[in-house]
mmCIF file of N, CA and C in Angstrom:
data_model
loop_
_atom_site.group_PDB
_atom_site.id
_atom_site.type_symbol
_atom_site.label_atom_id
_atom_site.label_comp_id
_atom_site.label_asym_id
_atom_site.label_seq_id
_atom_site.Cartn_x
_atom_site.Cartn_y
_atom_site.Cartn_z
ATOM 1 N N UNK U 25 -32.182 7.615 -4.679
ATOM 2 C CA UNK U 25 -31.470 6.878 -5.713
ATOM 3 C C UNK U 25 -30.624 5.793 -5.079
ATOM 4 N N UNK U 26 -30.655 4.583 -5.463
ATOM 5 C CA UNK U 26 -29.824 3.738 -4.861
ATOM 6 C C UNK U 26 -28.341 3.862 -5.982
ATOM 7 N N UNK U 27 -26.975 3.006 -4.962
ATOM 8 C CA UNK U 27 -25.896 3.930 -5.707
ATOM 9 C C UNK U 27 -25.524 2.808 -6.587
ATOM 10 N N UNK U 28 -26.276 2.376 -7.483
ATOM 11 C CA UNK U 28 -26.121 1.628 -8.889
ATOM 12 C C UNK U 28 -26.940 2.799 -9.858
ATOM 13 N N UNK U 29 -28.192 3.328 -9.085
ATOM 14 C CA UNK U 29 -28.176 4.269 -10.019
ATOM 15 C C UNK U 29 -27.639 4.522 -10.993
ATOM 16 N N UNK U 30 -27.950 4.829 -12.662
ATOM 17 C CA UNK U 30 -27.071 5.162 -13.138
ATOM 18 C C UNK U 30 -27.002 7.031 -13.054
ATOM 19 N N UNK U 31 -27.655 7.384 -12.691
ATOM 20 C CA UNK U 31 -27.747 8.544 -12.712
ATOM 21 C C UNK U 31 -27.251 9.485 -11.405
ATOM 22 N N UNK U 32 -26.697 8.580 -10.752
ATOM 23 C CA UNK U 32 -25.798 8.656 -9.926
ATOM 24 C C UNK U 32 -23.768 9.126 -10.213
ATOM 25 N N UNK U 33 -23.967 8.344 -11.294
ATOM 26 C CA UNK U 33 -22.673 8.024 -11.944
ATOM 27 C C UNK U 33 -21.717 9.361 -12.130
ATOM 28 N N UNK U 34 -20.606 9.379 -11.411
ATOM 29 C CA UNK U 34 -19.605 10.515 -11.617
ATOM 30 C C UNK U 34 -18.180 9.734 -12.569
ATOM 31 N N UNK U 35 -17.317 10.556 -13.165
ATOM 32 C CA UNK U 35 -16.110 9.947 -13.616
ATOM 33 C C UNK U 35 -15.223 11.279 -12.758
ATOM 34 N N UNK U 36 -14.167 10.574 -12.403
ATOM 35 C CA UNK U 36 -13.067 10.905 -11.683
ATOM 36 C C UNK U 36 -11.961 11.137 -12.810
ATOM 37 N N UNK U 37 -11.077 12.941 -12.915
ATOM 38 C CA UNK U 37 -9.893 12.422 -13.569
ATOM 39 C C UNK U 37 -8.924 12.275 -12.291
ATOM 40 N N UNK U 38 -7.636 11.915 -13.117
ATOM 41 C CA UNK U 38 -6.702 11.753 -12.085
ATOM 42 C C UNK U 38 -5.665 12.404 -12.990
ATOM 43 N N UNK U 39 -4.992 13.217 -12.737
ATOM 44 C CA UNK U 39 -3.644 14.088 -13.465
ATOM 45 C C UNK U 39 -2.711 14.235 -12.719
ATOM 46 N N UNK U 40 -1.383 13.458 -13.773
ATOM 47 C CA UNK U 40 0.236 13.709 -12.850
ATOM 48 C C UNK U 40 0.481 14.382 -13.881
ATOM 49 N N UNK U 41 1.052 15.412 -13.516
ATOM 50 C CA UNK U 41 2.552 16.040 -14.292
ATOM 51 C C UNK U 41 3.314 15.322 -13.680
ATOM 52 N N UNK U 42 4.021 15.197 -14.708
ATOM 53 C CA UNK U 42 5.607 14.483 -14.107
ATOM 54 C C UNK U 42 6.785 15.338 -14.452
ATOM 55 N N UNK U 43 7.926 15.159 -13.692
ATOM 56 C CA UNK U 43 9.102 15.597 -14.382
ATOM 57 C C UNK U 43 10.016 15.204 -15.606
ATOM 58 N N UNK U 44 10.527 16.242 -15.987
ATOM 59 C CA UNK U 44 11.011 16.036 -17.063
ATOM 60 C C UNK U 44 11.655 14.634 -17.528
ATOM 61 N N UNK U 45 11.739 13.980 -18.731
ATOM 62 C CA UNK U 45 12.517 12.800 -19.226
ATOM 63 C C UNK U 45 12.051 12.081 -20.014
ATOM 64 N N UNK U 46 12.791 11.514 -20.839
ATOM 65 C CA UNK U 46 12.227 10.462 -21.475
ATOM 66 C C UNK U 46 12.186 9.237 -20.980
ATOM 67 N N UNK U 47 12.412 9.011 -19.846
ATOM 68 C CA UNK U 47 12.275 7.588 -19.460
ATOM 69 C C UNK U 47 11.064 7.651 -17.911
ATOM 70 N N UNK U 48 10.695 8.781 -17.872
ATOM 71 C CA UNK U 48 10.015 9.605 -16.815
ATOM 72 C C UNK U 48 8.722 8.743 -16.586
ATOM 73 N N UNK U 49 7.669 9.037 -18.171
ATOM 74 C CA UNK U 49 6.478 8.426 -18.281
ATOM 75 C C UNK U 49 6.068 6.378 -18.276
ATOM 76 N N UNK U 50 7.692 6.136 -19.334
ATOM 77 C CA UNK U 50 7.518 4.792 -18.836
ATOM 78 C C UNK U 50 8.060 3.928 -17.634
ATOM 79 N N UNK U 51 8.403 4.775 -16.954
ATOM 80 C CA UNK U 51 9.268 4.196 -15.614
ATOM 81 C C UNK U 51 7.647 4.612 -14.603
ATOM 82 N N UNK U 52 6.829 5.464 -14.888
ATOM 83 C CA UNK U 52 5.485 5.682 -14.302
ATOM 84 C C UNK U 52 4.570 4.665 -14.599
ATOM 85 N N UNK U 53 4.494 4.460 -15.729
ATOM 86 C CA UNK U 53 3.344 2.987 -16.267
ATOM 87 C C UNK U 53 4.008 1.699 -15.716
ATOM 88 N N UNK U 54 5.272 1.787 -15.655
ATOM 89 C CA UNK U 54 5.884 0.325 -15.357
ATOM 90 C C UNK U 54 5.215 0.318 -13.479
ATOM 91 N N UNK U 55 5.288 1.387 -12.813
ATOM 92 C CA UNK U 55 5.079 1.334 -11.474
ATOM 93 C C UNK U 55 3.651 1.060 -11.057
ATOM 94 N N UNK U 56 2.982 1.844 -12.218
ATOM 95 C CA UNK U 56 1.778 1.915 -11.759
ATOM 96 C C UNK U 56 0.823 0.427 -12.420
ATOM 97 N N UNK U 57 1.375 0.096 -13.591
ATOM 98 C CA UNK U 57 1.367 -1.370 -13.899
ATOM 99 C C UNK U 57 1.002 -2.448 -13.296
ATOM 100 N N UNK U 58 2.793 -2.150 -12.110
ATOM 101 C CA UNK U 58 2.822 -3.363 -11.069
ATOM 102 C C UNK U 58 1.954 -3.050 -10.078
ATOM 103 N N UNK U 59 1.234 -2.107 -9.312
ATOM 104 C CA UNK U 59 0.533 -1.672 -8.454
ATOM 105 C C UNK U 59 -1.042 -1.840 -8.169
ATOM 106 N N UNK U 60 -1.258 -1.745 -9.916
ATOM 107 C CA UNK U 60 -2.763 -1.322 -10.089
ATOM 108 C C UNK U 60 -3.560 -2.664 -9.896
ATOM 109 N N UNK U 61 -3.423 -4.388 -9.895
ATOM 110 C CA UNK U 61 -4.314 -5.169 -9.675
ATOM 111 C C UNK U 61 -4.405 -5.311 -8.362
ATOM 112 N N UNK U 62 -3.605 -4.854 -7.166
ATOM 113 C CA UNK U 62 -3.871 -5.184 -5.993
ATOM 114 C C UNK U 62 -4.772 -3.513 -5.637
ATOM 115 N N UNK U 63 -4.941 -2.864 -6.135
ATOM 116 C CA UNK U 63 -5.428 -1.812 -5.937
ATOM 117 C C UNK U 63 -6.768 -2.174 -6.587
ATOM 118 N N UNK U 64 -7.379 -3.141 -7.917
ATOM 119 C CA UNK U 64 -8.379 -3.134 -8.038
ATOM 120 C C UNK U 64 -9.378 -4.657 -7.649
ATOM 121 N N UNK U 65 -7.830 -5.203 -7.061
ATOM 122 C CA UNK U 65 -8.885 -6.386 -6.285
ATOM 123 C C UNK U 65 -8.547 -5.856 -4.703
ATOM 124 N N UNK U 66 -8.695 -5.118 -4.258
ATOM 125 C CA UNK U 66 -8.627 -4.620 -2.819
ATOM 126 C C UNK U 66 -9.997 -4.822 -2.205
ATOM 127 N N UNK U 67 -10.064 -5.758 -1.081
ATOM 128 C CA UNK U 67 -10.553 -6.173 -0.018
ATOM 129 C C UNK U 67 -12.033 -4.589 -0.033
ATOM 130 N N UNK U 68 -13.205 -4.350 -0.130
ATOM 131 C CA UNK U 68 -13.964 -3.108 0.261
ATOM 132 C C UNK U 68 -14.505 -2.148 -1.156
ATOM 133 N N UNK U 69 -13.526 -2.923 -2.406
ATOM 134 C CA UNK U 69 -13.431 -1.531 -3.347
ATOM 135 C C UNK U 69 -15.192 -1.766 -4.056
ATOM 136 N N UNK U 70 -15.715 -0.425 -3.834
ATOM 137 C CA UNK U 70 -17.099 -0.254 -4.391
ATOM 138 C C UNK U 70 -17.241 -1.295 -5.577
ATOM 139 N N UNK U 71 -18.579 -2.151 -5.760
ATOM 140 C CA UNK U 71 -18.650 -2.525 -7.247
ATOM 141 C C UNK U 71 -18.320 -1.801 -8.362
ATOM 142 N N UNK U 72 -18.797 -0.629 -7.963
ATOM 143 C CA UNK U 72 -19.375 0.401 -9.034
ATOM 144 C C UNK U 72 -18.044 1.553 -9.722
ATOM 145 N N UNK U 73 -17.286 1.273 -8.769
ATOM 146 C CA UNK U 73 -15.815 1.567 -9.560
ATOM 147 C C UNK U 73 -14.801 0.709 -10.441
ATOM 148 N N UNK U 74 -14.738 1.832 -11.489
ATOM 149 C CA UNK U 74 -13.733 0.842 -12.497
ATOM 150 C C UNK U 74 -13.050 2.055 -13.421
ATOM 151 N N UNK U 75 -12.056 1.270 -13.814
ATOM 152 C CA UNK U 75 -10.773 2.127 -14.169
ATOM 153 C C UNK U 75 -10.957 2.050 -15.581
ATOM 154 N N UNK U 76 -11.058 2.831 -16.579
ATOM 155 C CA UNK U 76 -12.025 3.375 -17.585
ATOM 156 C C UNK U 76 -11.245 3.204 -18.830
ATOM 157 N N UNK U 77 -9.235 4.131 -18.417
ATOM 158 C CA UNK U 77 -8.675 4.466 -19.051
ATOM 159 C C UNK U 77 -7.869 5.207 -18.639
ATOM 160 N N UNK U 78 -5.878 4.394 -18.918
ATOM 161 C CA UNK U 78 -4.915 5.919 -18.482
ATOM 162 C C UNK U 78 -4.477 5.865 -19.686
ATOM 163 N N UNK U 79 -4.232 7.589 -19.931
ATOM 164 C CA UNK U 79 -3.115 8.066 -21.117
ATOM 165 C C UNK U 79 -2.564 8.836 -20.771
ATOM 166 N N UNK U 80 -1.249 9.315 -21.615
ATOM 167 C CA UNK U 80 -0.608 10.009 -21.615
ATOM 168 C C UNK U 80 -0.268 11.144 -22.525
ATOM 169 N N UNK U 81 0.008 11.949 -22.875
ATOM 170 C CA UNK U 81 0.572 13.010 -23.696
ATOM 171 C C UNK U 81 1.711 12.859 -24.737
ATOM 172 N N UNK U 82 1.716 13.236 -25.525
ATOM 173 C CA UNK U 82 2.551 13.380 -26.577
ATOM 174 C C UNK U 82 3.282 14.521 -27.177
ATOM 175 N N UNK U 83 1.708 15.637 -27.138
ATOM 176 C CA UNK U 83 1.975 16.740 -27.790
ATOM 177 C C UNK U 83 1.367 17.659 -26.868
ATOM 178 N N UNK U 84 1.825 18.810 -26.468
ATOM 179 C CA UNK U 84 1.569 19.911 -25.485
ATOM 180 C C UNK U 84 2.433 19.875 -24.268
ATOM 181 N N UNK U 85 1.083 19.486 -23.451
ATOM 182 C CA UNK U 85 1.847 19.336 -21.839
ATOM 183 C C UNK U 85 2.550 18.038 -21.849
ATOM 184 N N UNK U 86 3.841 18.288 -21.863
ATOM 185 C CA UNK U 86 4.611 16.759 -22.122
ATOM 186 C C UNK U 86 4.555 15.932 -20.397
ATOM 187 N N UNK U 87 4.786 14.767 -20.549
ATOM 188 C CA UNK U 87 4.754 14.127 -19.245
ATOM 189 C C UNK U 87 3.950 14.008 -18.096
ATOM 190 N N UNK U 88 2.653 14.129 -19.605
ATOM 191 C CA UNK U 88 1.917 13.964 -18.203
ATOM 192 C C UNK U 88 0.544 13.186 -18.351
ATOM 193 N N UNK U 89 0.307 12.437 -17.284
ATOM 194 C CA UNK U 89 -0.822 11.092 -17.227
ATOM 195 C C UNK U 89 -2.063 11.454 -16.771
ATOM 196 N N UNK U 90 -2.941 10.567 -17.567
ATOM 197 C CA UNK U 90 -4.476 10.866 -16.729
ATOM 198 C C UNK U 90 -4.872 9.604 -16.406
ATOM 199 N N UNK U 91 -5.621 9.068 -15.464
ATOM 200 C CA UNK U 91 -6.087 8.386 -15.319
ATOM 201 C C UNK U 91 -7.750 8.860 -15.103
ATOM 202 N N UNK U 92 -8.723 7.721 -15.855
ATOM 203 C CA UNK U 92 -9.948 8.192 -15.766
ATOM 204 C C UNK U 92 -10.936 7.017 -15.140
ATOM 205 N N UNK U 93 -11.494 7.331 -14.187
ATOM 206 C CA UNK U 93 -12.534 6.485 -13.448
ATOM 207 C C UNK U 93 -14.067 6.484 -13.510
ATOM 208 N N UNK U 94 -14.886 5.607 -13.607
ATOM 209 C CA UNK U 94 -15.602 5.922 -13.223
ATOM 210 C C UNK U 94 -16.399 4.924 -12.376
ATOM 211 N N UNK U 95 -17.033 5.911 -11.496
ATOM 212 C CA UNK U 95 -18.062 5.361 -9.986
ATOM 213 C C UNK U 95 -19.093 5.877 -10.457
ATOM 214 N N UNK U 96 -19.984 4.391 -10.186
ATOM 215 C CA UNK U 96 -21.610 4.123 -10.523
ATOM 216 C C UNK U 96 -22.031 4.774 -9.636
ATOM 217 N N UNK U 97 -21.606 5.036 -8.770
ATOM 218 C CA UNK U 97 -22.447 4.979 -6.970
ATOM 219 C C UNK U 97 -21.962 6.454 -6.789
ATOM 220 N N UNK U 98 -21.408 7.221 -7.594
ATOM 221 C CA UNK U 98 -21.068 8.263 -6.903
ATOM 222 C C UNK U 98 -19.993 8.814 -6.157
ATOM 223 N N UNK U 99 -20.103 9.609 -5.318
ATOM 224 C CA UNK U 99 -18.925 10.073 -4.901
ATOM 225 C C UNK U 99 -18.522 9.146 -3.380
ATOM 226 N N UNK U 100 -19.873 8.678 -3.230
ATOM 227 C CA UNK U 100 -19.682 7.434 -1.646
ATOM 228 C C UNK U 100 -19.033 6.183 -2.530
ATOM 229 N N UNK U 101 -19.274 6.295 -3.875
ATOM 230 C CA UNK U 101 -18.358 4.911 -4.093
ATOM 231 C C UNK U 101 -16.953 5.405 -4.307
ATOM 232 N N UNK U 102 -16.801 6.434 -5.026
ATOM 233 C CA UNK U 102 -15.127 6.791 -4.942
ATOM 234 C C UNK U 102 -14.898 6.861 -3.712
ATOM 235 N N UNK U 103 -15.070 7.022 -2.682
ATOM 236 C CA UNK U 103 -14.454 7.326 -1.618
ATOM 237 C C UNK U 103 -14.644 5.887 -0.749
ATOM 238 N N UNK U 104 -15.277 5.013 -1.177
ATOM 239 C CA UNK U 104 -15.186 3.579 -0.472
ATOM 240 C C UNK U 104 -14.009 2.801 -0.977
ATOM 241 N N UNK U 105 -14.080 2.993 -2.516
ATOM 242 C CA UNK U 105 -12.921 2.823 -3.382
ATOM 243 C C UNK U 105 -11.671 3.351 -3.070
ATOM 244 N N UNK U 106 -11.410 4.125 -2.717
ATOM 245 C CA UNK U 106 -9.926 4.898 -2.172
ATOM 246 C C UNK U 106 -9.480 4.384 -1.068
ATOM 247 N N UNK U 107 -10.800 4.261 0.138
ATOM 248 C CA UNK U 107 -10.454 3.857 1.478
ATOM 249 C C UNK U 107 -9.964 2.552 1.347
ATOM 250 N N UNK U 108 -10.513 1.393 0.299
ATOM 251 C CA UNK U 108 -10.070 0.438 0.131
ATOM 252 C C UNK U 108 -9.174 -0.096 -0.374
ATOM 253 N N UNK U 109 -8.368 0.930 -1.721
ATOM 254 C CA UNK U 109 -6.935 0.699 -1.999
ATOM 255 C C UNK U 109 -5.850 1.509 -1.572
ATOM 256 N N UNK U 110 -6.444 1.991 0.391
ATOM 257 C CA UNK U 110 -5.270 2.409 1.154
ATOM 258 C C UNK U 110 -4.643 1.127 1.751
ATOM 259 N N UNK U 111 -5.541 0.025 1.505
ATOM 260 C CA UNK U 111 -4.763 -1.325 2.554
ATOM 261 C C UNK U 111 -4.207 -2.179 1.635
ATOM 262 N N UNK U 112 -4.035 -1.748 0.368
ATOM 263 C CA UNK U 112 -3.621 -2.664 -0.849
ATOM 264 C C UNK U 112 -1.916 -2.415 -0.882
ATOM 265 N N UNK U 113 -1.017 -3.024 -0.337
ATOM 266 C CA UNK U 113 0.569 -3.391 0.138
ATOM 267 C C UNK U 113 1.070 -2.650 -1.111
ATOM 268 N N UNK U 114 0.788 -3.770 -2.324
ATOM 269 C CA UNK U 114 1.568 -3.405 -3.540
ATOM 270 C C UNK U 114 1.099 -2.152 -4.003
ATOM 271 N N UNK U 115 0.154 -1.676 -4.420
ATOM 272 C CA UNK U 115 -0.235 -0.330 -4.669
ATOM 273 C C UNK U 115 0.369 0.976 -3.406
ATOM 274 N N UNK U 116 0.408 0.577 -2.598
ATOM 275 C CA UNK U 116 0.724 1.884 -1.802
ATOM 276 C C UNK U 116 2.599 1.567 -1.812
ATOM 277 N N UNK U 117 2.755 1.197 -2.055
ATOM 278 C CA UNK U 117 4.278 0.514 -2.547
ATOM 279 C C UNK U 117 4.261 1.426 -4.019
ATOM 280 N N UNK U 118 3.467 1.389 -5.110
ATOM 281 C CA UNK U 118 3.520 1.714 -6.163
ATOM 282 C C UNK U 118 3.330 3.296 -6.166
ATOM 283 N N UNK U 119 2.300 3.651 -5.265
ATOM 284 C CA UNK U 119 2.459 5.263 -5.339
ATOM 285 C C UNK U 119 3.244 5.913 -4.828
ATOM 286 N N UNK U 120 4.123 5.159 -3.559
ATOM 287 C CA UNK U 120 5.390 5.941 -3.108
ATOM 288 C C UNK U 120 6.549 6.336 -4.198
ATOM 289 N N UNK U 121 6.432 5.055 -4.983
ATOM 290 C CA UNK U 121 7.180 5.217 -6.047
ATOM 291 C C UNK U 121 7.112 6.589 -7.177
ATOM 292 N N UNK U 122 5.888 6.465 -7.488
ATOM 293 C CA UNK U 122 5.283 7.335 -8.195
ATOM 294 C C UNK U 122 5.296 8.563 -7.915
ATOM 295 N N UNK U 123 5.100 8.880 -6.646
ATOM 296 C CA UNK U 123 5.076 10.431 -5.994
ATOM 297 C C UNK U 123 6.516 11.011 -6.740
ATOM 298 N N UNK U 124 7.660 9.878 -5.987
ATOM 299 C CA UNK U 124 9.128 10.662 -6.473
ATOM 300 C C UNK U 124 9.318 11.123 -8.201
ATOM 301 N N UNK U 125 8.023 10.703 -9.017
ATOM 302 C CA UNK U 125 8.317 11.187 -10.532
ATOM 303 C C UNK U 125 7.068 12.384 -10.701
ATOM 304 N N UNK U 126 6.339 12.729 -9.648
ATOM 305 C CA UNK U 126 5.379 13.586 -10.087
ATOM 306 C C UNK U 126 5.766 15.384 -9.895
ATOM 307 N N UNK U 127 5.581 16.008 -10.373
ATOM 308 C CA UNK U 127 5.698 17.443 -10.039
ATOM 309 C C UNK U 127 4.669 17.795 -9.396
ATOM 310 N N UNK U 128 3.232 17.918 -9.902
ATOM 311 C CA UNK U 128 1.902 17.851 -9.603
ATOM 312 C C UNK U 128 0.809 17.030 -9.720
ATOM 313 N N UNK U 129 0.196 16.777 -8.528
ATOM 314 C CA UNK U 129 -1.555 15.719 -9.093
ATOM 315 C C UNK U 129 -2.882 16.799 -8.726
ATOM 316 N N UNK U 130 -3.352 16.140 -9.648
ATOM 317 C CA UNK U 130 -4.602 16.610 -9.402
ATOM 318 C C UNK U 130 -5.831 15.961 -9.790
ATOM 319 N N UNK U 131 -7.037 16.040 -8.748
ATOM 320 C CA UNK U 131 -8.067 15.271 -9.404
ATOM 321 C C UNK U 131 -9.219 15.928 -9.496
ATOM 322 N N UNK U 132 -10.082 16.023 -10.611
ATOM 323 C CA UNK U 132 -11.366 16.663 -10.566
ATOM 324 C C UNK U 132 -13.041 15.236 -10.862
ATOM 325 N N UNK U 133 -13.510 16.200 -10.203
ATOM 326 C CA UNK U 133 -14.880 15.025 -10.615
ATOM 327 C C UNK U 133 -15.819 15.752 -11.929
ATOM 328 N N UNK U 134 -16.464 14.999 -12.662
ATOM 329 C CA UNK U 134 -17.126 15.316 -13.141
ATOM 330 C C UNK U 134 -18.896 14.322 -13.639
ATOM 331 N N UNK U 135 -19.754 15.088 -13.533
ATOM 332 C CA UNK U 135 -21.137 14.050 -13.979
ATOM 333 C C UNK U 135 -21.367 14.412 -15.055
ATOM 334 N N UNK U 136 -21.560 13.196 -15.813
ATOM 335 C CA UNK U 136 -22.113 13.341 -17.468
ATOM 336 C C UNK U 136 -23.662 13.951 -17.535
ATOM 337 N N UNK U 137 -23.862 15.037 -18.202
ATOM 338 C CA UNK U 137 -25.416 15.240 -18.694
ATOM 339 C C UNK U 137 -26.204 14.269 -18.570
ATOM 340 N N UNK U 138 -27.546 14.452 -18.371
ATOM 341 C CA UNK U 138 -28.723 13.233 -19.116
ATOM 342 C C UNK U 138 -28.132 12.796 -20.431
ATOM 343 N N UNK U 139 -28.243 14.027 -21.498
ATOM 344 C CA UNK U 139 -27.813 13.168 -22.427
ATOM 345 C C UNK U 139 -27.025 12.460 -23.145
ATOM 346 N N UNK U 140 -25.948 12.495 -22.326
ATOM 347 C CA UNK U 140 -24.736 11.873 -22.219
ATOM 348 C C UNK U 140 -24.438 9.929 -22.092
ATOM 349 N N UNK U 141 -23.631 9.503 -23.611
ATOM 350 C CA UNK U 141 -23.759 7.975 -23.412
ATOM 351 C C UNK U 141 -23.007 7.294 -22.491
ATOM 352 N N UNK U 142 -22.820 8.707 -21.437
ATOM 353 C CA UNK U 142 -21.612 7.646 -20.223
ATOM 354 C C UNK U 142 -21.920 7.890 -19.195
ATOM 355 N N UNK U 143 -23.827 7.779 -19.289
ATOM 356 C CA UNK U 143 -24.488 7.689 -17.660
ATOM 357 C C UNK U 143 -23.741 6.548 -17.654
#
């Protein structure tokens, strides 16, 4: 399979809990805001990655963000993608920030079915 494949295609979540506050989640979007175009024009980052969709919570688990990705290419493109927004100034500027509001991250992968409309 070459990694345009679509059948290649994984989506990445990305999950912060954050700590408690009401000013918690938008003091997180404001950081990650300023961070995220040098992170997606970074020098290496796979074609085949792109940033899908972040939300947040309202009701349940309060304070806490997802970010959702997805890589055409797979798991060699997420990981070309990562290596490439480790040299991105403002973004690694933005997640230092970010760390100090998180309690927990976590990321899982997942591949859509065949019959799924988000080969």
């Amino acid at each position: 399979e070459s990694s345009t494949d679509a059948s290649s295609a994984i989506y990445e979540v990305r999950r912060y809990q954050l700590k408690l506050g009401y000013t918690t989640v938008p003091r997180w979007l404001e950081l990650y805001s300023k961070g995220l175009p040098s992170k997606l024009g970074a020098p290496g980052t796979d074609p085949t990655s792109s940033l899908v969709t972040v939300i947040y919570n309202e009701v349940g688990s309060l304070n806490e963000v997802i970010e959702l990705w997805r890589h055409g290419g797979g798991t060699g493109a997420m990981e070309t993608s990562r290596q490439a927004a480790r040299g991105a100034q403002e973004w690694r500027q933005a997640i230092a920030s970010i760390a100090e509001l998180a309690i927990t991250f976590q990321s899982t992968i997942h591949k859509p079915l065949a019959c799924s409309p988000w080969k």
